[in-house]
């Protein structure tokens, strides 16, 4: 059986230490904040990033290029390893497309190697959770094909539920209208959103107040989670650790045997959702 590697990109929001533990690598997207030189995603300090966003400084992100992907993949191909790339949702970025095109070009140069690029239709730690589950399968001895089949079979069961604290950032990105942002702010209305089967961010419902919105995320796990008490569950936050811990405690109180990991929402999503973003990721019956 040929050796293979699982690769992803930095929009998966997996920390360097967790990627090392899982045995995966990520190609980095770029982040450009107003008046600053662009930085690779992994060079950005999350707390500093969100502190700047709170002053309404603008932030833009750039996809990894085809050339960057070619170098990223080829390093492993030259070592005689096959490649599985789990990419950021094509509904949110051209990153996956660039990776897929690079993979197709390399297949002609390395006909004896296998290279599969998968559009996860996931984002942030939803993508990260799918990568982690795939890495666990690999560690258990699953073959290249078995991991590919697992990812394809489960990616539309990877549920993404999140809320934001400040509608300004969704307004700036065109996700809500200016009128909705003004009225929502005045009435303390918080959106409850998810990533749909096409990999797009969709506004599903509204909650009156922050705590109600956070509880709505936990309710979604109860409604659609597949045996939540035995699951690996990820929570990410836009510099609001106390809220993330409240959500984790709420979930743990109902499902004490689940495994929960908390980390930051990275700049790729955070630039558009803003400080106070809070998200819950798990496997469910449907997105």
CSV table of C-alpha atoms in Angstrom, one decimal:
chain,number,residue,atom,x,y,z
A,1,UNK,CA,0.0,0.0,0.0
A,2,UNK,CA,1.4,3.4,-1.0
A,3,UNK,CA,2.0,6.0,1.6
A,4,UNK,CA,-0.3,9.0,1.4
A,5,UNK,CA,-0.7,12.4,3.1
A,6,UNK,CA,-3.8,14.4,4.0
A,7,UNK,CA,-3.4,18.1,3.1
A,8,UNK,CA,-5.7,21.1,3.6
A,9,UNK,CA,-5.6,24.9,3.7
A,10,UNK,CA,-5.4,27.4,6.5
A,11,UNK,CA,-9.1,28.3,6.2
A,12,UNK,CA,-9.6,25.0,8.2
A,13,UNK,CA,-8.4,27.0,11.3
A,14,UNK,CA,-6.5,24.0,12.7
A,15,UNK,CA,-3.7,25.1,15.0
A,16,UNK,CA,-0.1,24.2,14.2
A,17,UNK,CA,0.1,21.9,17.2
A,18,UNK,CA,-3.2,20.1,16.3
A,19,UNK,CA,-2.0,19.7,12.7
A,20,UNK,CA,1.2,18.2,13.9
A,21,UNK,CA,-0.7,15.8,16.2
A,22,UNK,CA,-3.0,14.8,13.3
A,23,UNK,CA,-0.1,14.5,10.8
A,24,UNK,CA,-1.6,16.9,8.3
A,25,UNK,CA,-0.3,20.1,6.6
A,26,UNK,CA,-2.0,23.2,5.4
A,27,UNK,CA,-1.2,25.7,2.6
A,28,UNK,CA,-1.8,29.3,3.9
A,29,UNK,CA,-4.1,31.9,2.5
A,30,UNK,CA,-3.1,35.6,2.8
A,31,UNK,CA,-4.6,38.3,5.0
A,32,UNK,CA,-4.4,42.0,4.1
A,33,UNK,CA,-5.5,44.5,6.7
A,34,UNK,CA,-5.8,48.2,5.8
A,35,UNK,CA,-2.4,49.9,5.6
A,36,UNK,CA,-0.4,46.8,6.3
A,37,UNK,CA,1.7,44.4,4.3
A,38,UNK,CA,-0.1,41.1,3.5
A,39,UNK,CA,0.6,38.3,5.9
A,40,UNK,CA,0.1,34.5,5.6
A,41,UNK,CA,-2.8,33.3,7.6
A,42,UNK,CA,-0.6,31.5,10.1
A,43,UNK,CA,1.4,34.6,10.7
A,44,UNK,CA,-1.6,36.5,12.1
A,45,UNK,CA,-2.1,36.6,15.9
A,46,UNK,CA,-5.9,36.1,16.4
A,47,UNK,CA,-6.3,38.3,19.4
A,48,UNK,CA,-4.5,41.2,17.6
A,49,UNK,CA,-6.5,40.6,14.4
A,50,UNK,CA,-9.8,40.9,16.3
A,51,UNK,CA,-8.6,43.9,18.3
A,52,UNK,CA,-8.0,45.7,15.0
A,53,UNK,CA,-11.4,44.6,13.6
A,54,UNK,CA,-13.1,46.1,16.6
A,55,UNK,CA,-11.8,49.5,15.5
A,56,UNK,CA,-13.5,48.8,12.1
A,57,UNK,CA,-10.2,48.4,10.3
A,58,UNK,CA,-10.9,46.6,7.0
A,59,UNK,CA,-9.5,43.1,6.2
A,60,UNK,CA,-9.3,41.1,3.0
A,61,UNK,CA,-8.2,37.6,2.3
A,62,UNK,CA,-6.6,36.1,-0.8
A,63,UNK,CA,-6.8,32.5,-2.0
A,64,UNK,CA,-3.7,30.4,-2.4
A,65,UNK,CA,-2.4,30.5,-6.0
A,66,UNK,CA,-2.1,27.5,-8.4
A,67,UNK,CA,1.7,27.9,-8.3
A,68,UNK,CA,1.7,27.8,-4.5
A,69,UNK,CA,-0.5,24.6,-4.6
A,70,UNK,CA,1.8,23.0,-7.2
A,71,UNK,CA,4.8,23.5,-4.9
A,72,UNK,CA,2.8,22.3,-1.9
A,73,UNK,CA,1.7,19.1,-3.5
A,74,UNK,CA,4.8,18.4,-5.4
A,75,UNK,CA,7.0,18.2,-2.3
A,76,UNK,CA,5.0,15.1,-1.2
A,77,UNK,CA,4.8,13.6,-4.7
A,78,UNK,CA,8.6,13.7,-5.1
A,79,UNK,CA,8.8,11.7,-1.8
A,80,UNK,CA,6.7,9.0,-3.4
A,81,UNK,CA,3.5,9.8,-1.5
A,82,UNK,CA,0.0,10.1,-2.7
A,83,UNK,CA,-2.0,13.2,-1.9
A,84,UNK,CA,-5.6,13.8,-0.6
A,85,UNK,CA,-6.4,17.6,-0.5
A,86,UNK,CA,-9.4,18.7,1.5
A,87,UNK,CA,-10.2,22.2,0.3
A,88,UNK,CA,-12.1,25.3,1.6
A,89,UNK,CA,-15.7,25.4,0.3
A,90,UNK,CA,-15.9,26.4,-3.4
A,91,UNK,CA,-19.0,28.4,-2.4
A,92,UNK,CA,-16.8,30.8,-0.4
A,93,UNK,CA,-13.4,30.9,-2.2
A,94,UNK,CA,-11.5,30.0,-5.3
A,95,UNK,CA,-8.9,28.3,-3.2
A,96,UNK,CA,-10.3,24.8,-3.8
A,97,UNK,CA,-10.5,25.4,-7.6
A,98,UNK,CA,-6.8,26.5,-7.6
A,99,UNK,CA,-5.9,23.4,-5.7
A,100,UNK,CA,-7.9,21.1,-8.0
A,101,UNK,CA,-6.3,22.7,-11.1
A,102,UNK,CA,-2.8,22.3,-9.7
A,103,UNK,CA,-3.6,18.6,-8.9
A,104,UNK,CA,-4.8,17.9,-12.4
A,105,UNK,CA,-1.7,19.4,-13.9
A,106,UNK,CA,0.5,17.3,-11.6
A,107,UNK,CA,-1.3,14.1,-12.4
A,108,UNK,CA,0.2,14.3,-15.9
A,109,UNK,CA,3.7,14.7,-14.5
A,110,UNK,CA,3.3,12.0,-11.8
A,111,UNK,CA,1.2,9.3,-13.5
A,112,UNK,CA,2.3,6.7,-10.8
A,113,UNK,CA,1.0,8.9,-8.0
A,114,UNK,CA,-2.6,9.4,-6.9
A,115,UNK,CA,-3.8,13.0,-6.2
A,116,UNK,CA,-7.4,13.7,-5.2
A,117,UNK,CA,-8.7,17.2,-4.5
A,118,UNK,CA,-12.0,17.2,-2.6
A,119,UNK,CA,-14.3,20.3,-2.3
A,120,UNK,CA,-15.4,19.9,1.4
A,121,UNK,CA,-18.1,22.5,1.0
A,122,UNK,CA,-16.9,23.3,4.6
A,123,UNK,CA,-15.4,26.3,6.3
A,124,UNK,CA,-13.4,27.2,9.4
A,125,UNK,CA,-13.3,24.5,12.0
A,126,UNK,CA,-16.1,22.7,10.1
A,127,UNK,CA,-13.5,22.0,7.5
A,128,UNK,CA,-11.0,21.4,10.3
A,129,UNK,CA,-13.3,18.8,11.9
A,130,UNK,CA,-13.6,16.9,8.6
A,131,UNK,CA,-9.9,17.0,8.2
A,132,UNK,CA,-9.4,15.7,11.8
A,133,UNK,CA,-11.9,12.9,11.3
A,134,UNK,CA,-10.2,11.9,8.1
A,135,UNK,CA,-6.8,11.9,9.8
A,136,UNK,CA,-8.2,9.7,12.5
A,137,UNK,CA,-9.4,7.2,9.9
A,138,UNK,CA,-5.9,7.2,8.4
A,139,UNK,CA,-4.3,6.6,11.8
A,140,UNK,CA,-6.6,3.7,12.2
A,141,UNK,CA,-5.2,2.1,9.1
A,142,UNK,CA,-7.7,3.2,6.5
A,143,UNK,CA,-6.5,3.1,2.9
A,144,UNK,CA,-6.3,6.1,0.5
A,145,UNK,CA,-9.5,5.1,-1.1
A,146,UNK,CA,-11.3,4.5,2.2
A,147,UNK,CA,-10.4,8.0,3.5
A,148,UNK,CA,-11.6,9.6,0.2
A,149,UNK,CA,-14.9,7.6,0.5
A,150,UNK,CA,-15.3,8.6,4.1
A,151,UNK,CA,-14.8,12.3,3.3
A,152,UNK,CA,-17.2,12.3,0.4
A,153,UNK,CA,-19.8,10.3,2.4
A,154,UNK,CA,-19.7,12.6,5.4
A,155,UNK,CA,-19.0,16.1,4.2
A,156,UNK,CA,-22.7,17.0,3.8
A,157,UNK,CA,-23.3,15.7,7.3
A,158,UNK,CA,-20.7,18.2,8.7
A,159,UNK,CA,-23.0,20.7,10.3
A,160,UNK,CA,-21.9,24.4,10.7
A,161,UNK,CA,-24.1,26.5,13.0
A,162,UNK,CA,-23.0,30.0,14.0
A,163,UNK,CA,-24.0,33.4,15.2
A,164,UNK,CA,-22.3,36.9,15.2
A,165,UNK,CA,-22.4,39.7,17.7
A,166,UNK,CA,-22.0,42.7,15.4
A,167,UNK,CA,-24.0,42.9,12.2
A,168,UNK,CA,-21.6,45.6,10.8
A,169,UNK,CA,-19.3,42.9,9.3
A,170,UNK,CA,-22.1,40.9,7.6
A,171,UNK,CA,-23.4,44.2,6.2
A,172,UNK,CA,-20.0,45.2,4.9
A,173,UNK,CA,-19.7,41.8,3.2
A,174,UNK,CA,-23.2,42.1,1.7
A,175,UNK,CA,-24.7,39.3,3.8
A,176,UNK,CA,-27.3,41.6,5.4
A,177,UNK,CA,-28.7,44.9,4.2
A,178,UNK,CA,-27.8,48.2,5.9
A,179,UNK,CA,-31.4,48.5,7.2
A,180,UNK,CA,-31.3,45.0,8.7
A,181,UNK,CA,-28.1,45.8,10.4
A,182,UNK,CA,-29.4,49.0,11.9
A,183,UNK,CA,-32.7,47.6,13.1
A,184,UNK,CA,-31.0,44.3,14.3
A,185,UNK,CA,-28.5,46.3,16.3
A,186,UNK,CA,-31.2,48.5,17.9
A,187,UNK,CA,-33.3,45.4,18.9
A,188,UNK,CA,-30.4,43.2,19.8
A,189,UNK,CA,-31.3,40.7,17.1
A,190,UNK,CA,-28.7,38.1,16.5
A,191,UNK,CA,-28.7,35.9,13.3
A,192,UNK,CA,-28.4,32.1,13.5
A,193,UNK,CA,-26.7,31.0,10.3
A,194,UNK,CA,-25.3,27.9,8.8
A,195,UNK,CA,-23.3,26.6,5.8
A,196,UNK,CA,-25.6,24.9,3.3
A,197,UNK,CA,-25.1,22.0,1.0
A,198,UNK,CA,-23.6,24.3,-1.6
A,199,UNK,CA,-21.0,25.6,0.8
A,200,UNK,CA,-22.6,29.0,1.2
A,201,UNK,CA,-23.3,31.0,4.4
A,202,UNK,CA,-27.1,31.2,4.8
A,203,UNK,CA,-29.1,33.2,7.4
A,204,UNK,CA,-31.6,30.7,8.8
A,205,UNK,CA,-33.3,32.4,11.8
A,206,UNK,CA,-33.0,35.2,14.3
A,207,UNK,CA,-32.7,35.2,18.1
A,208,UNK,CA,-33.4,38.1,20.5
A,209,UNK,CA,-30.2,38.6,22.4
A,210,UNK,CA,-26.8,36.9,22.6
A,211,UNK,CA,-27.5,34.1,25.0
A,212,UNK,CA,-30.6,33.1,23.1
A,213,UNK,CA,-28.5,32.8,19.9
A,214,UNK,CA,-25.9,30.7,21.7
A,215,UNK,CA,-28.5,28.4,23.1
A,216,UNK,CA,-30.0,28.1,19.6
A,217,UNK,CA,-26.7,26.6,18.4
A,218,UNK,CA,-26.8,24.0,21.2
A,219,UNK,CA,-30.4,23.2,20.2
A,220,UNK,CA,-29.4,22.5,16.7
A,221,UNK,CA,-27.0,19.8,17.9
A,222,UNK,CA,-29.9,18.2,19.8
A,223,UNK,CA,-32.1,18.4,16.8
A,224,UNK,CA,-29.8,16.9,14.1
A,225,UNK,CA,-26.7,15.5,15.8
A,226,UNK,CA,-25.8,11.9,15.2
A,227,UNK,CA,-25.3,10.3,18.7
A,228,UNK,CA,-23.9,13.6,20.1
A,229,UNK,CA,-22.8,12.0,23.3
A,230,UNK,CA,-20.0,10.1,21.6
A,231,UNK,CA,-18.9,12.8,19.1
A,232,UNK,CA,-15.9,14.9,18.5
A,233,UNK,CA,-17.3,18.5,18.4
A,234,UNK,CA,-15.5,21.7,17.5
A,235,UNK,CA,-16.3,25.2,18.6
A,236,UNK,CA,-14.7,28.3,17.3
A,237,UNK,CA,-14.9,31.9,18.4
A,238,UNK,CA,-14.0,35.4,17.2
A,239,UNK,CA,-12.2,36.4,20.4
A,240,UNK,CA,-15.1,35.6,22.7
A,241,UNK,CA,-13.7,32.7,24.7
A,242,UNK,CA,-16.2,33.1,27.6
A,243,UNK,CA,-19.1,32.6,25.2
A,244,UNK,CA,-17.4,29.6,23.6
A,245,UNK,CA,-16.9,28.1,27.0
A,246,UNK,CA,-20.6,28.8,27.9
A,247,UNK,CA,-21.6,26.9,24.7
A,248,UNK,CA,-19.2,24.1,25.5
A,249,UNK,CA,-20.6,23.8,29.0
A,250,UNK,CA,-24.2,23.8,27.7
A,251,UNK,CA,-23.4,21.0,25.3
A,252,UNK,CA,-21.4,19.0,27.9
A,253,UNK,CA,-24.2,19.3,30.5
A,254,UNK,CA,-26.4,17.4,28.1
A,255,UNK,CA,-23.8,15.2,26.4
A,256,UNK,CA,-21.1,14.5,29.0
A,257,UNK,CA,-19.3,11.9,27.0
A,258,UNK,CA,-18.7,14.1,23.9
A,259,UNK,CA,-15.2,15.4,23.1
A,260,UNK,CA,-15.1,19.2,22.6
A,261,UNK,CA,-12.2,21.3,21.2
A,262,UNK,CA,-12.3,25.2,21.3
A,263,UNK,CA,-10.2,27.5,19.1
A,264,UNK,CA,-10.3,30.8,17.3
A,265,UNK,CA,-12.2,31.5,14.1
A,266,UNK,CA,-9.4,32.4,11.7
A,267,UNK,CA,-9.1,35.6,9.7
A,268,UNK,CA,-10.5,34.1,6.5
A,269,UNK,CA,-14.0,33.8,8.0
A,270,UNK,CA,-13.4,36.4,10.8
A,271,UNK,CA,-12.8,39.2,8.3
A,272,UNK,CA,-16.4,38.8,7.1
A,273,UNK,CA,-18.1,37.7,10.4
A,274,UNK,CA,-16.2,39.9,12.9
A,275,UNK,CA,-15.4,39.8,16.6
A,276,UNK,CA,-18.0,37.8,18.6
A,277,UNK,CA,-18.5,35.2,16.0
A,278,UNK,CA,-19.3,31.9,17.6
A,279,UNK,CA,-19.7,28.6,15.8
A,280,UNK,CA,-20.5,24.9,16.5
A,281,UNK,CA,-19.5,22.0,14.3
A,282,UNK,CA,-20.6,18.4,14.5
A,283,UNK,CA,-21.8,15.4,12.4
A,284,UNK,CA,-25.6,15.5,11.9
A,285,UNK,CA,-28.3,13.8,9.9
A,286,UNK,CA,-28.3,16.8,7.5
A,287,UNK,CA,-26.8,20.3,7.4
